Amino acid sequence: MKHLVVLTGAGMSAESGIKTFRDADGLWEGHDVMEVATPEGFHANPELVLDFYNQRRRQLLEVEPNPAHFDLAELEKHFKVTIITQNIDDLHERAGSSNVIHLHGELLKVRSTYDKSDIQQWTNDLCLGDLCPKGHQLRPHIVWFGEDVPMIEKAMDICATADKLLIIGTSMQVYPAAGLMHYIPQQTPTYLIDPKPNIESKENLTVIAERATVGMKMFISYFNF
């Protein structure tokens, strides 16, 4: 079975009602990202940061996967599919995708501020005083600016085995995720679904300048399943 590697970003979940990570003015839901998405911001005002992610978590639990998520899950009938996502939502999993790597963490998980490996599922609000078993404050299981991306090496290894590459809803301009393109075998057919594509033209590249739900239908139509 051919290996389809899929790189997804904010545009994948936008049609489910999930706001994109950063607006053009550098704000995320009205907040300076340095206040809510850095270790320094958490240290300076942990209550603000916890409240920010509590709002995101509540929003996530109110939305559903969109047709593009379900179409992607259906492709597992025809390909070995690995999804490498920059998104922190669980919409790929809820739609039925079975092999998802989250580069930037997961909103429905928290971890100990003392032990990075102490990770647990979390669907309620996270508050000051919510502690790990060793008595340390819990924090969102999110990769903040300035922190290591623990899944990036695994993602590089996966990209090196791609027979086809599909990119959905991400400009692939932000590192380290953007660097994954360098690990795709040179002749691999690549498909980009994005309403405002911003990618260097290259051999074997097919651009589908549509939003995710429309673009996924077009992508599927290229194959005679």
PDB file of C-alpha atoms in Angstrom:
ATOM      1  CA  MET A   1       0.000   0.000   0.000  1.00  0.00           C
ATOM      2  CA  LYS A   2       1.398   3.416  -0.981  1.00  0.00           C
ATOM      3  CA  HIS A   3       2.306   5.761   1.880  1.00  0.00           C
ATOM      4  CA  LEU A   4       0.429   9.070   1.789  1.00  0.00           C
ATOM      5  CA  VAL A   5       1.962  11.632   4.149  1.00  0.00           C
ATOM      6  CA  VAL A   6      -0.344  14.548   4.959  1.00  0.00           C
ATOM      7  CA  LEU A   7       0.807  17.839   6.470  1.00  0.00           C
ATOM      8  CA  THR A   8      -2.075  19.869   7.914  1.00  0.00           C
ATOM      9  CA  GLY A   9      -2.365  23.330   9.425  1.00  0.00           C
ATOM     10  CA  ALA A  10      -4.972  25.804  10.588  1.00  0.00           C
ATOM     11  CA  GLY A  11      -6.818  25.843   7.264  1.00  0.00           C
ATOM     12  CA  MET A  12      -7.774  22.202   7.836  1.00  0.00           C
ATOM     13  CA  SER A  13      -9.871  23.061  10.877  1.00  0.00           C
ATOM     14  CA  ALA A  14     -11.036  26.556   9.918  1.00  0.00           C
ATOM     15  CA  GLU A  15     -14.291  25.249   8.398  1.00  0.00           C
ATOM     16  CA  SER A  16     -15.106  23.543  11.687  1.00  0.00           C
ATOM     17  CA  GLY A  17     -15.053  26.948  13.370  1.00  0.00           C
ATOM     18  CA  ILE A  18     -11.569  26.761  14.864  1.00  0.00           C
ATOM     19  CA  LYS A  19      -9.905  30.163  14.572  1.00  0.00           C
ATOM     20  CA  THR A  20      -6.551  30.244  12.839  1.00  0.00           C
ATOM     21  CA  PHE A  21      -3.595  30.496  15.181  1.00  0.00           C
ATOM     22  CA  ARG A  22      -2.494  33.997  14.336  1.00  0.00           C
ATOM     23  CA  ASP A  23      -4.197  36.852  12.563  1.00  0.00           C
ATOM     24  CA  ALA A  24      -2.242  39.186  10.309  1.00  0.00           C
ATOM     25  CA  ASP A  25      -1.654  41.592  13.187  1.00  0.00           C
ATOM     26  CA  GLY A  26       0.199  38.968  15.215  1.00  0.00           C
ATOM     27  CA  LEU A  27      -2.604  38.467  17.711  1.00  0.00           C
ATOM     28  CA  TRP A  28      -4.238  35.197  18.701  1.00  0.00           C
ATOM     29  CA  GLU A  29      -7.841  35.740  19.782  1.00  0.00           C
ATOM     30  CA  GLY A  30      -6.916  39.290  20.770  1.00  0.00           C
ATOM     31  CA  HIS A  31      -3.817  38.329  22.756  1.00  0.00           C
ATOM     32  CA  ASP A  32      -0.179  38.940  21.971  1.00  0.00           C
ATOM     33  CA  VAL A  33       1.179  35.450  21.290  1.00  0.00           C
ATOM     34  CA  MET A  34       4.172  36.159  23.516  1.00  0.00           C
ATOM     35  CA  GLU A  35       1.792  36.517  26.475  1.00  0.00           C
ATOM     36  CA  VAL A  36      -0.071  33.260  25.942  1.00  0.00           C
ATOM     37  CA  ALA A  37       2.249  30.976  23.957  1.00  0.00           C
ATOM     38  CA  THR A  38       5.668  31.195  25.610  1.00  0.00           C
ATOM     39  CA  PRO A  39       7.165  29.760  28.817  1.00  0.00           C
ATOM     40  CA  GLU A  40       7.937  33.346  29.851  1.00  0.00           C
ATOM     41  CA  GLY A  41       4.293  34.339  29.443  1.00  0.00           C
ATOM     42  CA  PHE A  42       3.203  31.404  31.584  1.00  0.00           C
ATOM     43  CA  HIS A  43       5.733  32.285  34.259  1.00  0.00           C
ATOM     44  CA  ALA A  44       4.643  35.943  34.268  1.00  0.00           C
ATOM     45  CA  ASN A  45       0.884  35.362  34.324  1.00  0.00           C
ATOM     46  CA  PRO A  46      -0.113  31.701  34.623  1.00  0.00           C
ATOM     47  CA  GLU A  47      -3.773  32.510  35.259  1.00  0.00           C
ATOM     48  CA  LEU A  48      -4.056  34.419  31.973  1.00  0.00           C
ATOM     49  CA  VAL A  49      -2.443  31.569  30.049  1.00  0.00           C
ATOM     50  CA  LEU A  50      -4.568  28.873  31.682  1.00  0.00           C
ATOM     51  CA  ASP A  51      -7.723  30.886  31.010  1.00  0.00           C
ATOM     52  CA  PHE A  52      -6.711  31.396  27.393  1.00  0.00           C
ATOM     53  CA  TYR A  53      -6.352  27.655  26.800  1.00  0.00           C
ATOM     54  CA  ASN A  54      -9.481  26.906  28.820  1.00  0.00           C
ATOM     55  CA  GLN A  55     -11.403  29.049  26.333  1.00  0.00           C
ATOM     56  CA  ARG A  56      -9.788  27.247  23.391  1.00  0.00           C
ATOM     57  CA  ARG A  57     -10.577  23.866  24.969  1.00  0.00           C
ATOM     58  CA  ARG A  58     -14.225  24.770  25.548  1.00  0.00           C
ATOM     59  CA  GLN A  59     -14.509  25.937  21.950  1.00  0.00           C
ATOM     60  CA  LEU A  60     -12.967  22.716  20.657  1.00  0.00           C
ATOM     61  CA  LEU A  61     -15.480  20.595  22.560  1.00  0.00           C
ATOM     62  CA  GLU A  62     -18.323  22.501  20.872  1.00  0.00           C
ATOM     63  CA  VAL A  63     -17.223  21.956  17.253  1.00  0.00           C
ATOM     64  CA  GLU A  64     -17.157  18.917  14.992  1.00  0.00           C
ATOM     65  CA  PRO A  65     -14.835  17.593  12.280  1.00  0.00           C
ATOM     66  CA  ASN A  66     -15.685  18.962   8.840  1.00  0.00           C
ATOM     67  CA  PRO A  67     -16.060  16.928   5.619  1.00  0.00           C
ATOM     68  CA  ALA A  68     -12.355  17.341   4.810  1.00  0.00           C
ATOM     69  CA  HIS A  69     -11.437  15.537   8.039  1.00  0.00           C
ATOM     70  CA  PHE A  70     -13.772  12.669   7.174  1.00  0.00           C
ATOM     71  CA  ASP A  71     -12.520  12.470   3.576  1.00  0.00           C
ATOM     72  CA  LEU A  72      -8.968  12.226   4.874  1.00  0.00           C
ATOM     73  CA  ALA A  73      -9.920   9.413   7.243  1.00  0.00           C
ATOM     74  CA  GLU A  74     -11.591   7.541   4.369  1.00  0.00           C
ATOM     75  CA  LEU A  75      -8.317   7.552   2.432  1.00  0.00           C
ATOM     76  CA  GLU A  76      -6.998   4.938   4.872  1.00  0.00           C
ATOM     77  CA  LYS A  77      -8.979   2.426   2.784  1.00  0.00           C
ATOM     78  CA  HIS A  78      -6.676   3.164  -0.161  1.00  0.00           C
ATOM     79  CA  PHE A  79      -3.362   4.329   1.311  1.00  0.00           C
ATOM     80  CA  LYS A  80      -1.225   3.950   4.352  1.00  0.00           C
ATOM     81  CA  VAL A  81      -1.931   7.451   5.710  1.00  0.00           C
ATOM     82  CA  THR A  82       0.178   9.355   8.228  1.00  0.00           C
ATOM     83  CA  ILE A  83      -1.014  12.819   9.243  1.00  0.00           C
ATOM     84  CA  ILE A  84       1.524  15.272  10.621  1.00  0.00           C
ATOM     85  CA  THR A  85      -0.424  18.233  11.946  1.00  0.00           C
ATOM     86  CA  GLN A  86       0.468  21.621  13.344  1.00  0.00           C
ATOM     87  CA  ASN A  87      -3.039  21.774  14.836  1.00  0.00           C
ATOM     88  CA  ILE A  88      -3.650  21.219  18.545  1.00  0.00           C
ATOM     89  CA  ASP A  89      -7.245  20.038  18.100  1.00  0.00           C
ATOM     90  CA  ASP A  90      -8.417  16.406  17.977  1.00  0.00           C
ATOM     91  CA  LEU A  91     -10.623  16.720  14.895  1.00  0.00           C
ATOM     92  CA  HIS A  92      -8.529  14.308  12.789  1.00  0.00           C
ATOM     93  CA  GLU A  93      -8.924  11.621  15.453  1.00  0.00           C
ATOM     94  CA  ARG A  94     -12.639  12.288  15.894  1.00  0.00           C
ATOM     95  CA  ALA A  95     -13.145  11.891  12.142  1.00  0.00           C
ATOM     96  CA  GLY A  96     -11.499   8.466  12.283  1.00  0.00           C
ATOM     97  CA  SER A  97      -7.884   9.025  11.259  1.00  0.00           C
ATOM     98  CA  SER A  98      -5.788   6.441  13.079  1.00  0.00           C
ATOM     99  CA  ASN A  99      -2.230   7.724  12.670  1.00  0.00           C
ATOM    100  CA  VAL A 100      -1.846  11.383  13.692  1.00  0.00           C
ATOM    101  CA  ILE A 101       1.302  13.126  14.908  1.00  0.00           C
ATOM    102  CA  HIS A 102       0.805  16.473  16.660  1.00  0.00           C
ATOM    103  CA  LEU A 103       3.880  18.661  16.221  1.00  0.00           C
ATOM    104  CA  HIS A 104       2.628  21.443  18.477  1.00  0.00           C
ATOM    105  CA  GLY A 105       0.949  19.426  21.218  1.00  0.00           C
ATOM    106  CA  GLU A 106      -2.663  18.658  22.022  1.00  0.00           C
ATOM    107  CA  LEU A 107      -5.277  20.890  23.585  1.00  0.00           C
ATOM    108  CA  LEU A 108      -7.075  18.003  25.295  1.00  0.00           C
ATOM    109  CA  LYS A 109      -3.946  16.971  27.189  1.00  0.00           C
ATOM    110  CA  VAL A 110      -2.004  18.551  30.051  1.00  0.00           C
ATOM    111  CA  ARG A 111       1.393  17.805  31.498  1.00  0.00           C
ATOM    112  CA  SER A 112       3.401  18.374  34.635  1.00  0.00           C
ATOM    113  CA  THR A 113       5.610  21.458  34.821  1.00  0.00           C
ATOM    114  CA  TYR A 114       8.144  19.205  36.558  1.00  0.00           C
ATOM    115  CA  ASP A 115       8.114  16.053  34.422  1.00  0.00           C
ATOM    116  CA  LYS A 116       7.518  16.500  30.674  1.00  0.00           C
ATOM    117  CA  SER A 117       6.653  12.817  30.302  1.00  0.00           C
ATOM    118  CA  ASP A 118       3.794  13.047  32.821  1.00  0.00           C
ATOM    119  CA  ILE A 119       0.991  13.696  30.313  1.00  0.00           C
ATOM    120  CA  GLN A 120      -2.706  13.124  30.886  1.00  0.00           C
ATOM    121  CA  GLN A 121      -6.004  13.597  29.077  1.00  0.00           C
ATOM    122  CA  TRP A 122      -7.897  16.721  30.148  1.00  0.00           C
ATOM    123  CA  THR A 123     -11.295  18.009  29.022  1.00  0.00           C
ATOM    124  CA  ASN A 124     -12.197  20.384  31.871  1.00  0.00           C
ATOM    125  CA  ASP A 125     -10.822  23.804  32.700  1.00  0.00           C
ATOM    126  CA  LEU A 126      -7.241  23.728  34.001  1.00  0.00           C
ATOM    127  CA  CYS A 127      -6.683  25.961  37.030  1.00  0.00           C
ATOM    128  CA  LEU A 128      -3.917  27.062  39.341  1.00  0.00           C
ATOM    129  CA  GLY A 129      -3.725  24.368  42.002  1.00  0.00           C
ATOM    130  CA  ASP A 130      -4.338  21.475  39.595  1.00  0.00           C
ATOM    131  CA  LEU A 131      -1.264  19.397  40.342  1.00  0.00           C
ATOM    132  CA  CYS A 132       0.511  16.330  38.995  1.00  0.00           C
ATOM    133  CA  PRO A 133       0.922  13.309  41.334  1.00  0.00           C
ATOM    134  CA  LYS A 134       4.258  14.727  42.493  1.00  0.00           C
ATOM    135  CA  GLY A 135       2.644  18.007  43.538  1.00  0.00           C
ATOM    136  CA  HIS A 136       3.665  20.258  40.649  1.00  0.00           C
ATOM    137  CA  GLN A 137       1.369  22.560  38.684  1.00  0.00           C
ATOM    138  CA  LEU A 138      -0.083  21.155  35.464  1.00  0.00           C
ATOM    139  CA  ARG A 139       0.207  23.146  32.236  1.00  0.00           C
ATOM    140  CA  PRO A 140      -1.278  22.807  28.741  1.00  0.00           C
ATOM    141  CA  HIS A 141       0.418  20.101  26.671  1.00  0.00           C
ATOM    142  CA  ILE A 142       1.299  22.664  24.004  1.00  0.00           C
ATOM    143  CA  VAL A 143       4.646  23.372  22.367  1.00  0.00           C
ATOM    144  CA  TRP A 144       5.164  27.061  23.035  1.00  0.00           C
ATOM    145  CA  PHE A 145       7.489  29.413  21.167  1.00  0.00           C
ATOM    146  CA  GLY A 146      11.051  28.821  22.290  1.00  0.00           C
ATOM    147  CA  GLU A 147      10.416  25.195  23.303  1.00  0.00           C
ATOM    148  CA  ASP A 148      11.704  22.037  21.634  1.00  0.00           C
ATOM    149  CA  VAL A 149       9.373  20.233  19.221  1.00  0.00           C
ATOM    150  CA  PRO A 150       9.692  16.656  20.507  1.00  0.00           C
ATOM    151  CA  MET A 151       7.912  14.990  17.569  1.00  0.00           C
ATOM    152  CA  ILE A 152       9.896  16.697  14.809  1.00  0.00           C
ATOM    153  CA  GLU A 153      12.486  13.933  14.343  1.00  0.00           C
ATOM    154  CA  LYS A 154       9.792  11.278  14.072  1.00  0.00           C
ATOM    155  CA  ALA A 155       8.037  13.490  11.520  1.00  0.00           C
ATOM    156  CA  MET A 156      11.268  13.795   9.506  1.00  0.00           C
ATOM    157  CA  ASP A 157      11.647  10.013   9.409  1.00  0.00           C
ATOM    158  CA  ILE A 158       8.044   9.614   8.241  1.00  0.00           C
ATOM    159  CA  CYS A 159       8.429  12.217   5.491  1.00  0.00           C
ATOM    160  CA  ALA A 160      11.412  10.322   4.114  1.00  0.00           C
ATOM    161  CA  THR A 161       9.112   7.342   3.405  1.00  0.00           C
ATOM    162  CA  ALA A 162       6.395   9.274   1.531  1.00  0.00           C
ATOM    163  CA  ASP A 163       5.121   7.955  -1.802  1.00  0.00           C
ATOM    164  CA  LYS A 164       2.759  10.932  -2.056  1.00  0.00           C
ATOM    165  CA  LEU A 165       2.601  14.188  -0.090  1.00  0.00           C
ATOM    166  CA  LEU A 166      -0.578  16.157   0.590  1.00  0.00           C
ATOM    167  CA  ILE A 167      -0.402  19.592   2.247  1.00  0.00           C
ATOM    168  CA  ILE A 168      -3.641  21.129   3.526  1.00  0.00           C
ATOM    169  CA  GLY A 169      -4.240  24.550   5.009  1.00  0.00           C
ATOM    170  CA  THR A 170      -0.686  25.503   5.895  1.00  0.00           C
ATOM    171  CA  SER A 171       1.734  27.884   4.225  1.00  0.00           C
ATOM    172  CA  MET A 172       4.685  25.690   5.244  1.00  0.00           C
ATOM    173  CA  GLN A 173       6.556  28.917   6.024  1.00  0.00           C
ATOM    174  CA  VAL A 174       7.040  28.426   9.781  1.00  0.00           C
ATOM    175  CA  TYR A 175       9.931  26.341  11.082  1.00  0.00           C
ATOM    176  CA  PRO A 176      10.542  23.665  12.151  1.00  0.00           C
ATOM    177  CA  ALA A 177       7.466  22.323  10.293  1.00  0.00           C
ATOM    178  CA  ALA A 178       8.551  24.027   7.060  1.00  0.00           C
ATOM    179  CA  GLY A 179      11.783  22.030   7.139  1.00  0.00           C
ATOM    180  CA  LEU A 180       9.864  18.780   6.691  1.00  0.00           C
ATOM    181  CA  MET A 181       9.638  19.488   2.971  1.00  0.00           C
ATOM    182  CA  HIS A 182      13.379  18.827   2.723  1.00  0.00           C
ATOM    183  CA  TYR A 183      12.890  15.224   3.874  1.00  0.00           C
ATOM    184  CA  ILE A 184      10.382  14.264   1.183  1.00  0.00           C
ATOM    185  CA  PRO A 185      12.001  12.135  -1.567  1.00  0.00           C
ATOM    186  CA  GLN A 186      12.737  14.380  -4.543  1.00  0.00           C
ATOM    187  CA  GLN A 187      10.354  12.856  -7.107  1.00  0.00           C
ATOM    188  CA  THR A 188       7.411  12.454  -4.738  1.00  0.00           C
ATOM    189  CA  PRO A 189       4.121  13.752  -6.203  1.00  0.00           C
ATOM    190  CA  THR A 190       3.038  16.667  -3.999  1.00  0.00           C
ATOM    191  CA  TYR A 191      -0.427  18.202  -3.710  1.00  0.00           C
ATOM    192  CA  LEU A 192      -1.183  21.520  -1.998  1.00  0.00           C
ATOM    193  CA  ILE A 193      -4.714  22.469  -0.928  1.00  0.00           C
ATOM    194  CA  ASP A 194      -4.902  26.101   0.179  1.00  0.00           C
ATOM    195  CA  PRO A 195      -7.150  28.987  -0.925  1.00  0.00           C
ATOM    196  CA  LYS A 196      -4.129  31.326  -0.975  1.00  0.00           C
ATOM    197  CA  PRO A 197      -1.217  29.100  -1.947  1.00  0.00           C
ATOM    198  CA  ASN A 198       2.210  30.447  -1.105  1.00  0.00           C
ATOM    199  CA  ILE A 199       4.730  27.811  -2.042  1.00  0.00           C
ATOM    200  CA  GLU A 200       7.677  27.667  -4.408  1.00  0.00           C
ATOM    201  CA  SER A 201       6.843  25.976  -7.676  1.00  0.00           C
ATOM    202  CA  LYS A 202       8.532  22.629  -7.960  1.00  0.00           C
ATOM    203  CA  GLU A 203       8.487  19.504 -10.034  1.00  0.00           C
ATOM    204  CA  ASN A 204       5.579  17.133  -9.391  1.00  0.00           C
ATOM    205  CA  LEU A 205       3.579  19.835  -7.552  1.00  0.00           C
ATOM    206  CA  THR A 206      -0.187  20.121  -8.046  1.00  0.00           C
ATOM    207  CA  VAL A 207      -1.803  23.202  -6.489  1.00  0.00           C
ATOM    208  CA  ILE A 208      -5.500  23.134  -5.583  1.00  0.00           C
ATOM    209  CA  ALA A 209      -6.375  26.728  -4.682  1.00  0.00           C
ATOM    210  CA  GLU A 210      -9.463  25.901  -2.633  1.00  0.00           C
ATOM    211  CA  ARG A 211     -10.484  25.632   0.989  1.00  0.00           C
ATOM    212  CA  ALA A 212     -10.025  22.225   2.595  1.00  0.00           C
ATOM    213  CA  THR A 213     -13.516  20.771   2.091  1.00  0.00           C
ATOM    214  CA  VAL A 214     -13.586  21.595  -1.631  1.00  0.00           C
ATOM    215  CA  GLY A 215      -9.946  20.761  -2.206  1.00  0.00           C
ATOM    216  CA  MET A 216     -10.207  17.311  -0.617  1.00  0.00           C
ATOM    217  CA  LYS A 217     -13.017  16.356  -3.027  1.00  0.00           C
ATOM    218  CA  MET A 218     -10.839  17.480  -5.942  1.00  0.00           C
ATOM    219  CA  PHE A 219      -7.827  15.591  -4.607  1.00  0.00           C
ATOM    220  CA  ILE A 220      -9.856  12.382  -4.276  1.00  0.00           C
ATOM    221  CA  SER A 221     -11.158  12.811  -7.841  1.00  0.00           C
ATOM    222  CA  TYR A 222      -7.595  12.427  -9.161  1.00  0.00           C
ATOM    223  CA  PHE A 223      -7.701   8.736  -8.198  1.00  0.00           C
ATOM    224  CA  ASN A 224      -9.960   6.078  -9.623  1.00  0.00           C
ATOM    225  CA  PHE A 225     -10.948   4.320  -6.424  1.00  0.00           C
TER     226      PHE A 225
END
